[in-house]
JSON list of C-alpha atoms in Angstrom, two decimals:
[
{"chain": "A", "resi": 1024, "resn": "MET", "atom": "CA", "xyz": [38.47, -10.40, -48.98]},
{"chain": "A", "resi": 1025, "resn": "ASP", "atom": "CA", "xyz": [37.11, -7.57, -51.04]},
{"chain": "A", "resi": 1026, "resn": "LYS", "atom": "CA", "xyz": [35.13, -4.55, -49.91]},
{"chain": "A", "resi": 1027, "resn": "GLU", "atom": "CA", "xyz": [31.70, -6.10, -50.70]},
{"chain": "A", "resi": 1028, "resn": "GLN", "atom": "CA", "xyz": [32.44, -9.21, -48.65]},
{"chain": "A", "resi": 1029, "resn": "TRP", "atom": "CA", "xyz": [33.59, -7.07, -45.71]},
{"chain": "A", "resi": 1030, "resn": "LYS", "atom": "CA", "xyz": [30.43, -5.01, -46.01]},
{"chain": "A", "resi": 1031, "resn": "LYS", "atom": "CA", "xyz": [28.28, -8.17, -46.09]},
{"chain": "A", "resi": 1032, "resn": "HIS", "atom": "CA", "xyz": [30.06, -9.63, -43.02]},
{"chain": "A", "resi": 1033, "resn": "TRP", "atom": "CA", "xyz": [29.81, -6.30, -41.25]},
{"chain": "A", "resi": 1034, "resn": "ASN", "atom": "CA", "xyz": [26.04, -6.08, -41.91]},
{"chain": "A", "resi": 1035, "resn": "THR", "atom": "CA", "xyz": [25.59, -9.65, -40.71]},
{"chain": "A", "resi": 1036, "resn": "LEU", "atom": "CA", "xyz": [27.52, -8.84, -37.53]},
{"chain": "A", "resi": 1037, "resn": "VAL", "atom": "CA", "xyz": [25.46, -5.68, -36.92]},
{"chain": "A", "resi": 1038, "resn": "HIS", "atom": "CA", "xyz": [22.19, -7.59, -37.53]},
{"chain": "A", "resi": 1039, "resn": "CYS", "atom": "CA", "xyz": [23.22, -10.39, -35.11]},
{"chain": "A", "resi": 1040, "resn": "THR", "atom": "CA", "xyz": [24.26, -7.82, -32.50]},
{"chain": "A", "resi": 1041, "resn": "GLN", "atom": "CA", "xyz": [20.93, -5.99, -32.82]},
{"chain": "A", "resi": 1042, "resn": "ARG", "atom": "CA", "xyz": [18.98, -9.23, -32.55]},
{"chain": "A", "resi": 1043, "resn": "THR", "atom": "CA", "xyz": [20.99, -10.27, -29.47]},
{"chain": "A", "resi": 1044, "resn": "ALA", "atom": "CA", "xyz": [20.44, -6.87, -27.87]},
{"chain": "A", "resi": 1045, "resn": "GLU", "atom": "CA", "xyz": [16.68, -7.11, -28.51]},
{"chain": "A", "resi": 1046, "resn": "GLN", "atom": "CA", "xyz": [16.58, -10.59, -26.99]},
{"chain": "A", "resi": 1047, "resn": "ALA", "atom": "CA", "xyz": [18.58, -9.40, -23.97]},
{"chain": "A", "resi": 1048, "resn": "GLY", "atom": "CA", "xyz": [16.17, -6.48, -23.57]},
{"chain": "A", "resi": 1049, "resn": "SER", "atom": "CA", "xyz": [13.18, -8.80, -23.74]},
{"chain": "A", "resi": 1050, "resn": "ALA", "atom": "CA", "xyz": [14.73, -11.13, -21.18]},
{"chain": "A", "resi": 1051, "resn": "ALA", "atom": "CA", "xyz": [15.51, -8.18, -18.89]},
{"chain": "A", "resi": 1052, "resn": "ARG", "atom": "CA", "xyz": [11.91, -6.91, -19.16]},
{"chain": "A", "resi": 1053, "resn": "LEU", "atom": "CA", "xyz": [10.56, -10.38, -18.38]},
{"chain": "A", "resi": 1054, "resn": "GLY", "atom": "CA", "xyz": [12.92, -10.71, -15.41]},
{"chain": "A", "resi": 1055, "resn": "ALA", "atom": "CA", "xyz": [11.94, -7.28, -14.12]},
{"chain": "A", "resi": 1056, "resn": "LYS", "atom": "CA", "xyz": [8.25, -8.19, -14.44]},
{"chain": "A", "resi": 1057, "resn": "LYS", "atom": "CA", "xyz": [8.82, -11.38, -12.43]},
{"chain": "A", "resi": 1058, "resn": "VAL", "atom": "CA", "xyz": [10.70, -9.46, -9.74]},
{"chain": "A", "resi": 1059, "resn": "GLU", "atom": "CA", "xyz": [7.87, -6.91, -9.61]},
{"chain": "A", "resi": 1060, "resn": "GLN", "atom": "CA", "xyz": [5.27, -9.68, -9.26]},
{"chain": "A", "resi": 1061, "resn": "SER", "atom": "CA", "xyz": [7.31, -11.35, -6.50]},
{"chain": "A", "resi": 1062, "resn": "ALA", "atom": "CA", "xyz": [7.58, -8.06, -4.64]},
{"chain": "A", "resi": 1063, "resn": "GLU", "atom": "CA", "xyz": [3.84, -7.43, -4.96]},
{"chain": "A", "resi": 1064, "resn": "ASN", "atom": "CA", "xyz": [3.13, -10.95, -3.67]},
{"chain": "A", "resi": 1065, "resn": "ALA", "atom": "CA", "xyz": [5.50, -10.42, -0.74]},
{"chain": "A", "resi": 1066, "resn": "VAL", "atom": "CA", "xyz": [3.75, -7.16, 0.19]},
{"chain": "A", "resi": 1067, "resn": "ALA", "atom": "CA", "xyz": [0.30, -8.76, -0.12]},
{"chain": "A", "resi": 1068, "resn": "TYR", "atom": "CA", "xyz": [1.44, -11.76, 1.95]},
{"chain": "A", "resi": 1069, "resn": "THR", "atom": "CA", "xyz": [2.85, -9.51, 4.69]},
{"chain": "A", "resi": 1070, "resn": "ARG", "atom": "CA", "xyz": [-0.32, -7.41, 4.81]},
{"chain": "A", "resi": 1071, "resn": "LEU", "atom": "CA", "xyz": [-2.46, -10.53, 5.09]},
{"chain": "A", "resi": 1072, "resn": "LYS", "atom": "CA", "xyz": [-0.25, -11.94, 7.85]},
{"chain": "A", "resi": 1073, "resn": "LEU", "atom": "CA", "xyz": [-0.60, -8.69, 9.79]},
{"chain": "A", "resi": 1074, "resn": "HIS", "atom": "CA", "xyz": [-4.36, -8.75, 9.22]},
{"chain": "A", "resi": 1075, "resn": "VAL", "atom": "CA", "xyz": [-4.57, -12.31, 10.59]},
{"chain": "A", "resi": 1076, "resn": "MET", "atom": "CA", "xyz": [-2.51, -11.26, 13.62]},
{"chain": "A", "resi": 1077, "resn": "ASP", "atom": "CA", "xyz": [-4.87, -8.34, 14.26]},
{"chain": "A", "resi": 1078, "resn": "LEU", "atom": "CA", "xyz": [-7.92, -10.59, 13.88]},
{"chain": "A", "resi": 1079, "resn": "ASN", "atom": "CA", "xyz": [-6.48, -13.13, 16.32]},
{"chain": "A", "resi": 1080, "resn": "ALA", "atom": "CA", "xyz": [-5.75, -10.35, 18.81]},
{"chain": "A", "resi": 1081, "resn": "GLU", "atom": "CA", "xyz": [-9.36, -9.19, 18.55]},
{"chain": "A", "resi": 1082, "resn": "ILE", "atom": "CA", "xyz": [-10.58, -12.77, 18.98]},
{"chain": "A", "resi": 1083, "resn": "ARG", "atom": "CA", "xyz": [-8.51, -13.08, 22.17]},
{"chain": "A", "resi": 1084, "resn": "ALA", "atom": "CA", "xyz": [-9.95, -9.79, 23.45]},
{"chain": "A", "resi": 1085, "resn": "GLN", "atom": "CA", "xyz": [-13.51, -10.93, 22.67]},
{"chain": "A", "resi": 1086, "resn": "LEU", "atom": "CA", "xyz": [-12.91, -14.28, 24.39]},
{"chain": "A", "resi": 1087, "resn": "ARG", "atom": "CA", "xyz": [-11.58, -12.46, 27.44]},
{"chain": "A", "resi": 1088, "resn": "THR", "atom": "CA", "xyz": [-14.74, -10.30, 27.47]},
{"chain": "A", "resi": 1089, "resn": "VAL", "atom": "CA", "xyz": [-16.95, -13.39, 27.16]},
{"chain": "A", "resi": 1090, "resn": "GLY", "atom": "CA", "xyz": [-15.05, -15.05, 29.99]},
{"chain": "A", "resi": 1091, "resn": "GLU", "atom": "CA", "xyz": [-15.56, -12.00, 32.19]},
{"chain": "A", "resi": 1092, "resn": "MET", "atom": "CA", "xyz": [-19.28, -12.01, 31.37]},
{"chain": "A", "resi": 1093, "resn": "VAL", "atom": "CA", "xyz": [-19.59, -15.70, 32.22]},
{"chain": "A", "resi": 1094, "resn": "TYR", "atom": "CA", "xyz": [-17.67, -15.23, 35.46]},
{"chain": "A", "resi": 1095, "resn": "ALA", "atom": "CA", "xyz": [-19.79, -12.20, 36.37]},
{"chain": "A", "resi": 1096, "resn": "THR", "atom": "CA", "xyz": [-22.88, -14.35, 35.90]},
{"chain": "A", "resi": 1097, "resn": "HIS", "atom": "CA", "xyz": [-21.32, -17.08, 38.06]},
{"chain": "A", "resi": 1098, "resn": "SER", "atom": "CA", "xyz": [-20.48, -14.60, 40.81]},
{"chain": "A", "resi": 1099, "resn": "GLY", "atom": "CA", "xyz": [-23.99, -13.18, 41.01]},
{"chain": "A", "resi": 1100, "resn": "THR", "atom": "CA", "xyz": [-24.00, -10.34, 38.48]},
{"chain": "A", "resi": 1101, "resn": "PRO", "atom": "CA", "xyz": [-25.81, -11.82, 35.47]},
{"chain": "A", "resi": 1102, "resn": "THR", "atom": "CA", "xyz": [-24.86, -10.57, 32.04]},
{"chain": "A", "resi": 1103, "resn": "ASP", "atom": "CA", "xyz": [-27.61, -9.72, 29.58]},
{"chain": "A", "resi": 1104, "resn": "SER", "atom": "CA", "xyz": [-27.80, -12.77, 27.30]},
{"chain": "A", "resi": 1105, "resn": "GLY", "atom": "CA", "xyz": [-28.17, -10.51, 24.24]},
{"chain": "A", "resi": 1106, "resn": "VAL", "atom": "CA", "xyz": [-24.83, -8.84, 24.97]},
{"chain": "A", "resi": 1107, "resn": "LEU", "atom": "CA", "xyz": [-23.18, -12.23, 25.44]},
{"chain": "A", "resi": 1108, "resn": "GLN", "atom": "CA", "xyz": [-24.74, -13.52, 22.20]},
{"chain": "A", "resi": 1109, "resn": "GLU", "atom": "CA", "xyz": [-23.44, -10.48, 20.29]},
{"chain": "A", "resi": 1110, "resn": "ALA", "atom": "CA", "xyz": [-19.92, -11.08, 21.59]},
{"chain": "A", "resi": 1111, "resn": "LEU", "atom": "CA", "xyz": [-20.08, -14.76, 20.59]},
{"chain": "A", "resi": 1112, "resn": "GLU", "atom": "CA", "xyz": [-21.37, -13.88, 17.11]},
{"chain": "A", "resi": 1113, "resn": "ARG", "atom": "CA", "xyz": [-18.53, -11.37, 16.71]},
{"chain": "A", "resi": 1114, "resn": "ILE", "atom": "CA", "xyz": [-16.05, -14.13, 17.54]},
{"chain": "A", "resi": 1115, "resn": "ASP", "atom": "CA", "xyz": [-17.67, -16.34, 14.87]},
{"chain": "A", "resi": 1116, "resn": "GLN", "atom": "CA", "xyz": [-17.32, -13.53, 12.30]},
{"chain": "A", "resi": 1117, "resn": "LEU", "atom": "CA", "xyz": [-13.69, -12.96, 13.21]},
{"chain": "A", "resi": 1118, "resn": "LYS", "atom": "CA", "xyz": [-12.87, -16.67, 12.93]},
{"chain": "A", "resi": 1119, "resn": "LYS", "atom": "CA", "xyz": [-14.48, -16.81, 9.47]},
{"chain": "A", "resi": 1120, "resn": "GLU", "atom": "CA", "xyz": [-12.37, -13.83, 8.40]},
{"chain": "A", "resi": 1121, "resn": "VAL", "atom": "CA", "xyz": [-9.24, -15.55, 9.75]},
{"chain": "A", "resi": 1122, "resn": "ARG", "atom": "CA", "xyz": [-10.05, -18.68, 7.68]},
{"chain": "A", "resi": 1123, "resn": "ARG", "atom": "CA", "xyz": [-10.61, -16.59, 4.52]},
{"chain": "A", "resi": 1124, "resn": "SER", "atom": "CA", "xyz": [-7.35, -14.71, 5.09]},
{"chain": "A", "resi": 1125, "resn": "GLU", "atom": "CA", "xyz": [-5.44, -17.94, 5.72]},
{"chain": "A", "resi": 1126, "resn": "GLN", "atom": "CA", "xyz": [-6.80, -19.36, 2.46]},
{"chain": "A", "resi": 1127, "resn": "ALA", "atom": "CA", "xyz": [-5.63, -16.22, 0.66]},
{"chain": "A", "resi": 1128, "resn": "LEU", "atom": "CA", "xyz": [-2.19, -16.63, 2.28]},
{"chain": "A", "resi": 1129, "resn": "ALA", "atom": "CA", "xyz": [-2.07, -20.25, 1.14]},
{"chain": "A", "resi": 1130, "resn": "ALA", "atom": "CA", "xyz": [-2.98, -19.19, -2.39]},
{"chain": "A", "resi": 1131, "resn": "LEU", "atom": "CA", "xyz": [-0.11, -16.68, -2.38]},
{"chain": "A", "resi": 1132, "resn": "ARG", "atom": "CA", "xyz": [2.21, -19.50, -1.29]},
{"chain": "A", "resi": 1133, "resn": "GLY", "atom": "CA", "xyz": [0.84, -21.68, -4.09]},
{"chain": "A", "resi": 1134, "resn": "VAL", "atom": "CA", "xyz": [-1.07, -24.16, -1.92]},
{"chain": "A", "resi": 1135, "resn": "GLN", "atom": "CA", "xyz": [-4.72, -24.86, -1.23]},
{"chain": "A", "resi": 1136, "resn": "ARG", "atom": "CA", "xyz": [-6.09, -25.02, 2.30]},
{"chain": "A", "resi": 1137, "resn": "CYS", "atom": "CA", "xyz": [-8.85, -27.48, 3.07]},
{"chain": "A", "resi": 1138, "resn": "GLY", "atom": "CA", "xyz": [-11.94, -25.66, 4.29]},
{"chain": "A", "resi": 1139, "resn": "ALA", "atom": "CA", "xyz": [-12.86, -28.59, 6.53]},
{"chain": "A", "resi": 1140, "resn": "CYS", "atom": "CA", "xyz": [-9.60, -29.47, 8.31]},
{"chain": "A", "resi": 1141, "resn": "GLY", "atom": "CA", "xyz": [-7.22, -26.66, 7.31]},
{"chain": "A", "resi": 1142, "resn": "ALA", "atom": "CA", "xyz": [-4.58, -28.98, 5.82]},
{"chain": "A", "resi": 1143, "resn": "SER", "atom": "CA", "xyz": [-2.29, -27.69, 3.04]},
{"chain": "A", "resi": 1144, "resn": "ASN", "atom": "CA", "xyz": [-2.71, -29.33, -0.36]},
{"chain": "A", "resi": 1145, "resn": "ALA", "atom": "CA", "xyz": [-1.03, -29.00, -3.73]},
{"chain": "A", "resi": 1146, "resn": "PRO", "atom": "CA", "xyz": [-2.68, -26.53, -6.12]},
{"chain": "A", "resi": 1147, "resn": "SER", "atom": "CA", "xyz": [-3.66, -29.39, -8.43]},
{"chain": "A", "resi": 1148, "resn": "SER", "atom": "CA", "xyz": [-5.39, -31.41, -5.67]},
{"chain": "A", "resi": 1149, "resn": "VAL", "atom": "CA", "xyz": [-9.11, -31.97, -6.02]},
{"chain": "A", "resi": 1150, "resn": "PHE", "atom": "CA", "xyz": [-9.55, -33.70, -2.65]},
{"chain": "A", "resi": 1151, "resn": "CYS", "atom": "CA", "xyz": [-7.85, -33.00, 0.66]},
{"chain": "A", "resi": 1152, "resn": "THR", "atom": "CA", "xyz": [-4.90, -35.31, 1.26]},
{"chain": "A", "resi": 1153, "resn": "SER", "atom": "CA", "xyz": [-5.63, -35.23, 4.99]},
{"chain": "A", "resi": 1154, "resn": "CYS", "atom": "CA", "xyz": [-9.38, -35.67, 5.40]},
{"chain": "A", "resi": 1155, "resn": "GLY", "atom": "CA", "xyz": [-10.45, -36.63, 1.85]},
{"chain": "A", "resi": 1156, "resn": "ARG", "atom": "CA", "xyz": [-13.10, -33.94, 1.47]},
{"chain": "A", "resi": 1157, "resn": "PRO", "atom": "CA", "xyz": [-13.43, -32.11, -1.86]},
{"chain": "A", "resi": 1158, "resn": "LEU", "atom": "CA", "xyz": [-11.42, -28.91, -2.17]},
{"chain": "A", "resi": 1159, "resn": "LYS", "atom": "CA", "xyz": [-13.32, -25.90, -3.45]},
{"chain": "A", "resi": 1160, "resn": "ASP", "atom": "CA", "xyz": [-11.72, -23.24, -5.65]}
]
């Protein structure tokens, strides 16, 4: 093999090595981006789970308060109906927030939650597989 052929082979080898290195770099960047996205999803999921736990704790506290008001009324110390109504409305608000948060958790897991019955459905489902109602985006 003469010098020109060696030079040609050498250039081909260098070009292939550069191309492989660029492809490896692209694959590494893509992999790192996927890992970053997974980590962000895990953090968001954990924050939402903690938020749902806090909401449920507040719901339990509100229900305890409502129970005490009802019992006070039963035992002869009537509770102002406006105060009781406010506590019940707060419970309704908290439960709505729990449902919204649970839907966001389901979306992070890649499933849809039925707004009517709460069942998990595939992301491609249009109707709930449990109750048959339409699923809303």
